[in-house]
Amino acid sequence: MKANHLYSTDGKVKHLSTEEDINVKIGKIIGEKFINYRKTWDAANRFEIVTDFPLFLHLDMTQNCNYKCPHCIIGHKDEVAGFYEGDALNFQDYKRIVDEGSDYGCPSISPQGNDEPFLMKNLHEYIKYASKKGFIDIMLNNNGSAITKRRAQEVLDSGLTRIRFSLDAFTPDTYAKVRVGSIPLDRVIKNIELFLELKEKGNYKLPVTGVSFVKMKQNEHEIDRFINFWQDKVDMVSIQTFTPPTKNLEKYKKFYSSDQLAEGEPITEFKCVQPFQRVVIHNKVIAPCCVNFNQELKIGHLDTGTIYEAWHSEKMNNIRNMHKRGEYYLNETCRDCVKLIFPNNKIKIPQI
C-alpha cells in the first residue's frame, strides 16, 4: 500500500496536487461515464456505499520481472513462493475475469501486479480485450525497459487509459542500486521519450503518462532533480512512500526514508479504503487489498467461485465493517500492515 503525492505538471509550473487533477483531465477526454465512475469511487472511499461489484480489478498476473529490486518482493525469490499458490493467470483466466467484470459494469482494471507487464508478448491484446468489454479506466505500471517502438504503438492503439513508468532514481548510480539487474538508466529514458514522441505525433489524448519515484533512504536526495527533469515531459510525477513488501520489518527497515523514521505526533486512527474499492487477484486467489501477504485475508478462489461471490462473502463484509469502524487492529494481518505503513511506533494501536 503506497501513499501517493502527485505533482501535476502544467508547462513549467510545478505544484503539489492530488490525483483528482489527473481524473479531471481524463474526465474531459472520456466524458460523463468516467466522471460518474470517479464520483462512485469517491463515495466508496468515504465509506458511504458498498457497490454491487468491485470498482477495480487488480490482477497480479505472473510475478515475472526482469529486475530484482531490493525493496520489492520479486527481488527476493526466497520469499515469493510463500505468498503465491497455484499457477499464474493465463489469457483464458484473464478473459473470464474481464467477462465477469463486464457483466457487472466494472469500470477499471490493471493487468499488472508484482511483475513487468511488457514481458507478456501479447500485452496489448489483454488491454484491448478489456477496452472492448467496456472497461473505461485501464492502467499499467512498468519499468520502461522492455517497451520498443512497435510495442509502444500497440499500447497506444489498445485503449489504455493510464501508464506509469517506475524509475525511483535520477542518477545512473542510484538507479543501478535501487533497480538491481536493470538496463542503464539512459536507455530507459530513451524508451520513455520514444513512447512520448509516438503519443504526440499520433495526437493520442490517452493514455495519461506518468513517472514514479518510491522515496527511500537510498534515493531521497534526488527527488527535486527527478521532479525538475520530468515535470515538463509527462502528465504526472508521482512520489510514493515506501512500504515493506512483507511483514519482515527488520529486513526492509533500511529502506524507510528519513521523514518516515522521524519523530512526530502519533497517529491514532486508520481506516483502509481498499476493501471498498477493489479485489486483488494473484494467480487465482481473490483478496481484498494489495499487500503481498493478503493471502491471509483470502476471500475466494477462481476455481471454486466468482468474484461477485467473494465480494459479497461474509469474510469480505466483516473486513469492510471492521475498517469502517476504524477497528483494523482486530485483524492480525491488518494490524501488521498498519505497523509497516507507520514505522517508528507512529501508530497508536489500542490494546485488545
Short mmCIF file of C-alpha atoms in Angstrom, two decimals:
data_model
loop_
_atom_site.label_atom_id
_atom_site.label_comp_id
_atom_site.label_asym_id
_atom_site.label_seq_id
_atom_site.Cartn_x
_atom_site.Cartn_y
_atom_site.Cartn_z
CA MET A 1 0.00 0.00 0.00
CA LYS A 2 1.64 3.25 -1.09
CA ALA A 3 0.57 6.80 -0.37
CA ASN A 4 0.91 9.00 -3.44
CA HIS A 5 1.89 12.64 -3.66
CA LEU A 6 1.23 13.66 -7.24
CA TYR A 7 3.00 16.59 -8.81
CA SER A 8 0.76 17.83 -11.61
CA THR A 9 2.73 19.27 -14.49
CA ASP A 10 1.50 22.23 -16.47
CA GLY A 11 4.15 23.86 -18.59
CA LYS A 12 6.94 24.93 -16.26
CA VAL A 13 4.70 25.34 -13.24
CA LYS A 14 5.16 22.73 -10.54
CA HIS A 15 2.70 22.44 -7.69
CA LEU A 16 1.70 19.83 -5.18
CA SER A 17 -1.52 18.32 -6.42
CA THR A 18 -3.79 15.35 -5.99
CA GLU A 19 -4.91 12.50 -8.19
CA GLU A 20 -8.07 14.49 -8.81
CA ASP A 21 -6.21 16.71 -11.29
CA ILE A 22 -5.48 13.70 -13.46
CA ASN A 23 -9.03 12.39 -13.10
CA VAL A 24 -10.40 15.76 -14.23
CA LYS A 25 -8.12 15.58 -17.26
CA ILE A 26 -9.29 12.07 -18.14
CA GLY A 27 -12.91 13.04 -17.47
CA LYS A 28 -12.69 15.80 -20.07
CA ILE A 29 -11.45 13.24 -22.60
CA ILE A 30 -13.75 10.29 -21.86
CA GLY A 31 -16.79 12.15 -20.62
CA GLU A 32 -19.69 11.55 -18.27
CA LYS A 33 -19.23 7.82 -17.74
CA PHE A 34 -15.72 8.37 -16.38
CA ILE A 35 -16.85 11.28 -14.21
CA ASN A 36 -19.68 9.22 -12.73
CA TYR A 37 -17.36 6.31 -12.04
CA ARG A 38 -14.99 8.59 -10.12
CA LYS A 39 -17.89 10.01 -8.11
CA THR A 40 -18.82 6.47 -7.11
CA TRP A 41 -15.16 5.76 -6.28
CA ASP A 42 -15.04 8.82 -4.02
CA ALA A 43 -18.24 7.77 -2.24
CA ALA A 44 -16.77 4.31 -1.63
CA ASN A 45 -13.60 5.93 -0.27
CA ARG A 46 -15.76 7.88 2.17
CA PHE A 47 -17.29 4.57 3.33
CA GLU A 48 -20.71 5.81 2.22
CA ILE A 49 -21.52 2.95 -0.14
CA VAL A 50 -20.69 -0.65 -0.91
CA THR A 51 -21.02 -1.24 -4.63
CA ASP A 52 -22.58 -4.39 -6.06
CA PHE A 53 -19.24 -5.36 -7.61
CA PRO A 54 -15.66 -4.12 -7.12
CA LEU A 55 -14.85 -0.86 -8.86
CA PHE A 56 -11.32 -2.03 -9.63
CA LEU A 57 -9.89 -5.43 -10.57
CA HIS A 58 -6.19 -5.50 -9.73
CA LEU A 59 -4.59 -8.56 -11.30
CA ASP A 60 -1.20 -9.85 -10.21
CA MET A 61 -0.62 -11.79 -13.41
CA THR A 62 2.76 -13.55 -13.43
CA GLN A 63 5.25 -12.45 -10.73
CA ASN A 64 7.75 -12.31 -13.58
CA CYS A 65 10.14 -9.36 -13.75
CA ASN A 66 13.49 -8.72 -15.40
CA TYR A 67 14.61 -6.55 -12.44
CA LYS A 68 15.44 -7.69 -8.91
CA CYS A 69 14.85 -4.51 -6.95
CA PRO A 70 15.86 -5.00 -3.30
CA HIS A 71 12.82 -3.11 -1.98
CA CYS A 72 10.39 -5.33 -3.95
CA ILE A 73 9.34 -8.88 -3.13
CA ILE A 74 10.39 -10.04 -6.62
CA GLY A 75 13.94 -9.12 -5.66
CA HIS A 76 13.76 -11.83 -3.00
CA LYS A 77 12.83 -15.06 -4.75
CA ASP A 78 13.07 -16.97 -1.49
CA GLU A 79 10.05 -15.02 -0.25
CA VAL A 80 7.90 -15.04 -3.38
CA ALA A 81 6.85 -18.69 -3.14
CA GLY A 82 5.47 -18.14 0.34
CA PHE A 83 2.97 -15.57 -0.89
CA TYR A 84 1.59 -17.24 -4.02
CA GLU A 85 -0.17 -20.50 -4.68
CA GLY A 86 -1.03 -22.21 -7.94
CA ASP A 87 -0.19 -21.19 -11.49
CA ALA A 88 -0.04 -17.67 -12.90
CA LEU A 89 -3.07 -16.31 -14.74
CA ASN A 90 -3.23 -17.07 -18.46
CA PHE A 91 -5.23 -15.29 -21.16
CA GLN A 92 -8.26 -17.57 -20.70
CA ASP A 93 -8.28 -16.84 -16.97
CA TYR A 94 -7.99 -13.16 -17.77
CA LYS A 95 -10.92 -13.23 -20.19
CA ARG A 96 -13.07 -14.96 -17.60
CA ILE A 97 -12.24 -12.24 -15.08
CA VAL A 98 -12.89 -9.45 -17.58
CA ASP A 99 -16.13 -11.03 -18.75
CA GLU A 100 -17.50 -11.20 -15.22
CA GLY A 101 -16.44 -7.63 -14.56
CA SER A 102 -18.06 -6.51 -17.79
CA ASP A 103 -21.33 -8.22 -16.84
CA TYR A 104 -21.46 -6.09 -13.68
CA GLY A 105 -20.26 -2.87 -15.30
CA CYS A 106 -16.89 -2.80 -13.53
CA PRO A 107 -15.12 0.37 -14.71
CA SER A 108 -11.41 -0.18 -14.01
CA ILE A 109 -8.73 -2.84 -14.24
CA SER A 110 -4.97 -3.32 -14.18
CA PRO A 111 -3.48 -6.49 -15.70
CA GLN A 112 -0.28 -5.98 -13.72
CA GLY A 113 0.91 -6.52 -10.17
CA ASN A 114 4.30 -7.79 -8.96
CA ASP A 115 5.55 -8.20 -12.50
CA GLU A 116 6.85 -6.35 -15.53
CA PRO A 117 3.83 -6.31 -17.87
CA PHE A 118 5.82 -5.84 -21.07
CA LEU A 119 7.33 -9.28 -20.60
CA MET A 120 3.92 -10.55 -21.73
CA LYS A 121 4.31 -10.65 -25.52
CA ASN A 122 0.63 -10.03 -26.22
CA LEU A 123 0.08 -7.40 -23.52
CA HIS A 124 -1.81 -5.11 -25.90
CA GLU A 125 -4.36 -7.88 -26.52
CA TYR A 126 -5.11 -8.00 -22.80
CA ILE A 127 -5.71 -4.26 -22.74
CA LYS A 128 -7.71 -4.30 -25.96
CA TYR A 129 -9.96 -7.09 -24.69
CA ALA A 130 -10.81 -5.16 -21.52
CA SER A 131 -11.45 -1.99 -23.54
CA LYS A 132 -13.81 -3.78 -25.92
CA LYS A 133 -15.64 -5.22 -22.91
CA GLY A 134 -16.42 -1.74 -21.63
CA PHE A 135 -13.70 -1.05 -19.04
CA ILE A 136 -13.03 2.68 -19.12
CA ASP A 137 -10.02 3.04 -16.81
CA ILE A 138 -7.28 0.58 -17.75
CA MET A 139 -3.90 1.18 -16.15
CA LEU A 140 -0.34 -0.15 -16.13
CA ASN A 141 2.86 0.37 -14.16
CA ASN A 142 6.08 -0.74 -15.86
CA ASN A 143 9.82 -0.23 -15.55
CA GLY A 144 10.35 1.11 -19.06
CA SER A 145 13.00 -1.45 -20.03
CA ALA A 146 11.04 -3.67 -22.40
CA ILE A 147 8.96 -1.17 -24.36
CA THR A 148 10.03 -0.95 -28.01
CA LYS A 149 8.70 1.27 -30.79
CA ARG A 150 6.39 -1.49 -32.02
CA ARG A 151 5.08 -2.31 -28.58
CA ALA A 152 4.64 1.36 -27.71
CA GLN A 153 2.47 1.75 -30.80
CA GLU A 154 0.46 -1.35 -29.90
CA VAL A 155 -0.24 0.03 -26.45
CA LEU A 156 -1.19 3.45 -27.78
CA ASP A 157 -3.77 1.75 -30.01
CA SER A 158 -5.06 -0.63 -27.33
CA GLY A 159 -7.39 1.58 -25.29
CA LEU A 160 -5.07 2.04 -22.29
CA THR A 161 -6.10 4.93 -20.02
CA ARG A 162 -3.03 5.38 -17.81
CA ILE A 163 0.59 4.28 -17.97
CA ARG A 164 3.26 4.95 -15.38
CA PHE A 165 6.99 4.30 -15.63
CA SER A 166 8.53 3.36 -12.27
CA LEU A 167 12.07 4.76 -12.01
CA ASP A 168 12.95 5.50 -8.34
CA ALA A 169 16.09 7.43 -9.22
CA PHE A 170 17.54 10.39 -11.09
CA THR A 171 21.22 9.45 -11.46
CA PRO A 172 22.60 6.27 -13.08
CA ASP A 173 24.48 5.26 -9.93
CA THR A 174 21.41 5.40 -7.69
CA TYR A 175 19.31 3.73 -10.38
CA ALA A 176 21.71 0.78 -10.53
CA LYS A 177 21.48 0.39 -6.75
CA VAL A 178 17.70 0.53 -6.35
CA ARG A 179 16.89 -1.09 -9.71
CA VAL A 180 19.14 -4.14 -9.50
CA GLY A 181 19.52 -6.09 -12.73
CA SER A 182 18.32 -3.13 -14.78
CA ILE A 183 19.39 -1.86 -18.14
CA PRO A 184 21.18 1.53 -17.98
CA LEU A 185 19.01 4.48 -16.96
CA ASP A 186 19.74 6.43 -20.15
CA ARG A 187 18.26 3.61 -22.22
CA VAL A 188 15.12 3.58 -20.08
CA ILE A 189 14.77 7.34 -20.52
CA LYS A 190 15.13 6.95 -24.29
CA ASN A 191 12.38 4.31 -24.25
CA ILE A 192 10.05 6.64 -22.35
CA GLU A 193 10.87 9.56 -24.62
CA LEU A 194 10.16 7.38 -27.65
CA PHE A 195 6.76 6.49 -26.19
CA LEU A 196 6.02 10.17 -25.55
CA GLU A 197 7.14 11.09 -29.07
CA LEU A 198 4.86 8.49 -30.66
CA LYS A 199 1.98 9.65 -28.48
CA GLU A 200 2.49 13.28 -29.50
CA LYS A 201 2.97 12.55 -33.20
CA GLY A 202 -0.16 10.41 -33.25
CA ASN A 203 -2.13 13.04 -31.33
CA TYR A 204 -3.22 10.47 -28.73
CA LYS A 205 -5.01 12.03 -25.77
CA LEU A 206 -4.65 8.81 -23.81
CA PRO A 207 -3.03 7.14 -22.02
CA VAL A 208 -2.19 9.73 -19.41
CA THR A 209 1.52 9.21 -18.89
CA GLY A 210 3.48 9.49 -15.66
CA VAL A 211 6.69 8.57 -13.92
CA SER A 212 7.01 7.42 -10.32
CA PHE A 213 9.63 7.53 -7.60
CA VAL A 214 9.41 5.46 -4.42
CA LYS A 215 11.06 7.65 -1.80
CA MET A 216 13.63 5.71 0.24
CA LYS A 217 16.74 6.43 2.26
CA GLN A 218 18.84 5.39 -0.75
CA ASN A 219 17.32 7.90 -3.19
CA GLU A 220 15.58 10.69 -1.26
CA HIS A 221 18.37 13.15 -2.04
CA GLU A 222 17.38 13.01 -5.74
CA ILE A 223 13.68 13.87 -5.52
CA ASP A 224 13.92 17.53 -6.53
CA ARG A 225 16.13 16.79 -9.53
CA PHE A 226 13.81 13.94 -10.54
CA ILE A 227 10.77 16.23 -10.47
CA ASN A 228 12.53 19.05 -12.29
CA PHE A 229 13.70 16.71 -15.05
CA TRP A 230 10.34 15.06 -15.70
CA GLN A 231 7.78 17.77 -14.95
CA ASP A 232 7.76 19.19 -18.48
CA LYS A 233 7.80 15.80 -20.16
CA VAL A 234 4.90 13.84 -18.63
CA ASP A 235 1.38 14.41 -17.34
CA MET A 236 2.18 13.31 -13.81
CA VAL A 237 5.10 12.82 -11.45
CA SER A 238 4.29 10.55 -8.53
CA ILE A 239 6.36 10.46 -5.35
CA GLN A 240 5.41 7.35 -3.40
CA THR A 241 6.03 6.38 0.20
CA PHE A 242 7.93 3.13 0.70
CA THR A 243 6.19 0.29 2.49
CA PRO A 244 7.89 -3.10 3.04
CA PRO A 245 6.58 -5.82 0.71
CA THR A 246 6.41 -8.36 3.54
CA LYS A 247 6.00 -8.33 7.32
CA ASN A 248 9.76 -8.67 7.76
CA LEU A 249 10.27 -5.17 9.14
CA GLU A 250 13.88 -5.69 10.19
CA LYS A 251 14.86 -6.81 6.69
CA TYR A 252 13.29 -3.81 4.97
CA LYS A 253 13.57 -1.04 7.56
CA LYS A 254 16.79 0.20 5.93
CA PHE A 255 14.70 1.47 3.00
CA TYR A 256 12.48 3.81 5.02
CA SER A 257 13.07 7.48 4.22
CA SER A 258 14.24 9.97 6.84
CA ASP A 259 10.84 11.57 7.29
CA GLN A 260 9.19 8.18 7.81
CA LEU A 261 11.54 7.47 10.72
CA ALA A 262 11.45 10.96 12.19
CA GLU A 263 9.66 11.59 15.45
CA GLY A 264 6.19 13.05 15.18
CA GLU A 265 2.73 13.11 16.63
CA PRO A 266 1.33 9.57 16.97
CA ILE A 267 -1.45 8.57 14.61
CA THR A 268 -4.50 7.35 16.47
CA GLU A 269 -6.88 6.35 13.68
CA PHE A 270 -6.64 4.37 10.47
CA LYS A 271 -9.30 3.11 8.05
CA CYS A 272 -8.34 1.19 4.91
CA VAL A 273 -10.36 2.05 1.80
CA GLN A 274 -9.14 -0.79 -0.41
CA PRO A 275 -11.83 -3.34 0.60
CA PHE A 276 -14.38 -0.78 -0.56
CA GLN A 277 -12.67 -0.22 -3.92
CA ARG A 278 -11.22 -3.41 -5.27
CA VAL A 279 -10.26 -7.01 -5.21
CA VAL A 280 -6.73 -8.17 -5.94
CA ILE A 281 -6.35 -11.46 -7.78
CA HIS A 282 -2.92 -13.09 -7.57
CA ASN A 283 -2.84 -16.27 -9.60
CA LYS A 284 -6.43 -17.36 -8.84
CA VAL A 285 -6.65 -16.26 -5.23
CA ILE A 286 -9.06 -13.38 -4.57
CA ALA A 287 -8.02 -10.96 -1.80
CA PRO A 288 -9.30 -7.59 -0.52
CA CYS A 289 -6.14 -5.48 -0.81
CA CYS A 290 -2.76 -5.08 -2.49
CA VAL A 291 -0.29 -6.17 0.21
CA ASN A 292 1.68 -9.28 -0.68
CA PHE A 293 0.67 -11.11 2.49
CA ASN A 294 -3.03 -10.64 1.69
CA GLN A 295 -3.45 -14.38 1.10
CA GLU A 296 -4.05 -14.44 4.84
CA LEU A 297 -7.19 -12.42 4.08
CA LYS A 298 -8.21 -14.68 1.19
CA ILE A 299 -11.91 -14.19 0.36
CA GLY A 300 -12.25 -16.52 -2.62
CA HIS A 301 -10.67 -18.52 -5.42
CA LEU A 302 -11.50 -18.52 -9.11
CA ASP A 303 -11.61 -22.31 -9.23
CA THR A 304 -14.32 -22.50 -6.58
CA GLY A 305 -16.38 -19.35 -7.02
CA THR A 306 -16.88 -15.99 -8.66
CA ILE A 307 -15.55 -12.52 -7.94
CA TYR A 308 -19.12 -11.42 -7.15
CA GLU A 309 -19.45 -14.16 -4.53
CA ALA A 310 -16.13 -13.24 -2.95
CA TRP A 311 -17.08 -9.54 -2.87
CA HIS A 312 -20.31 -10.35 -1.04
CA SER A 313 -18.84 -13.04 1.20
CA GLU A 314 -19.24 -12.88 4.95
CA LYS A 315 -15.48 -12.53 5.36
CA MET A 316 -15.28 -9.56 2.98
CA ASN A 317 -18.26 -7.88 4.63
CA ASN A 318 -16.64 -8.34 8.03
CA ILE A 319 -13.39 -6.78 6.78
CA ARG A 320 -15.25 -3.78 5.38
CA ASN A 321 -17.28 -3.26 8.53
CA MET A 322 -14.16 -3.52 10.67
CA HIS A 323 -12.39 -0.79 8.71
CA LYS A 324 -15.47 1.41 8.53
CA ARG A 325 -15.49 1.38 12.34
CA GLY A 326 -11.75 2.09 12.43
CA GLU A 327 -11.08 -1.22 14.18
CA TYR A 328 -8.35 -2.52 11.86
CA TYR A 329 -6.43 -3.76 14.92
CA LEU A 330 -8.96 -6.56 15.43
CA ASN A 331 -7.40 -8.39 12.46
CA GLU A 332 -3.79 -9.50 12.84
CA THR A 333 -2.92 -9.03 9.17
CA CYS A 334 -4.38 -5.53 9.02
CA ARG A 335 -2.69 -4.64 12.30
CA ASP A 336 0.69 -5.80 10.97
CA CYS A 337 0.14 -3.90 7.72
CA VAL A 338 -0.57 -0.64 9.56
CA LYS A 339 2.60 -1.08 11.59
CA LEU A 340 4.54 -1.23 8.32
CA ILE A 341 2.85 1.87 6.93
CA PHE A 342 3.64 3.84 10.06
CA PRO A 343 7.13 2.79 11.28
CA ASN A 344 8.90 4.07 14.37
CA ASN A 345 5.81 3.47 16.53
CA LYS A 346 3.95 6.37 14.94
CA ILE A 347 0.67 4.47 15.00
CA LYS A 348 -1.01 4.18 18.38
CA ILE A 349 -2.63 0.74 18.38
CA PRO A 350 -5.33 0.14 21.02
CA GLN A 351 -4.82 -2.73 23.42
CA ILE A 352 -7.03 -5.74 22.68
#
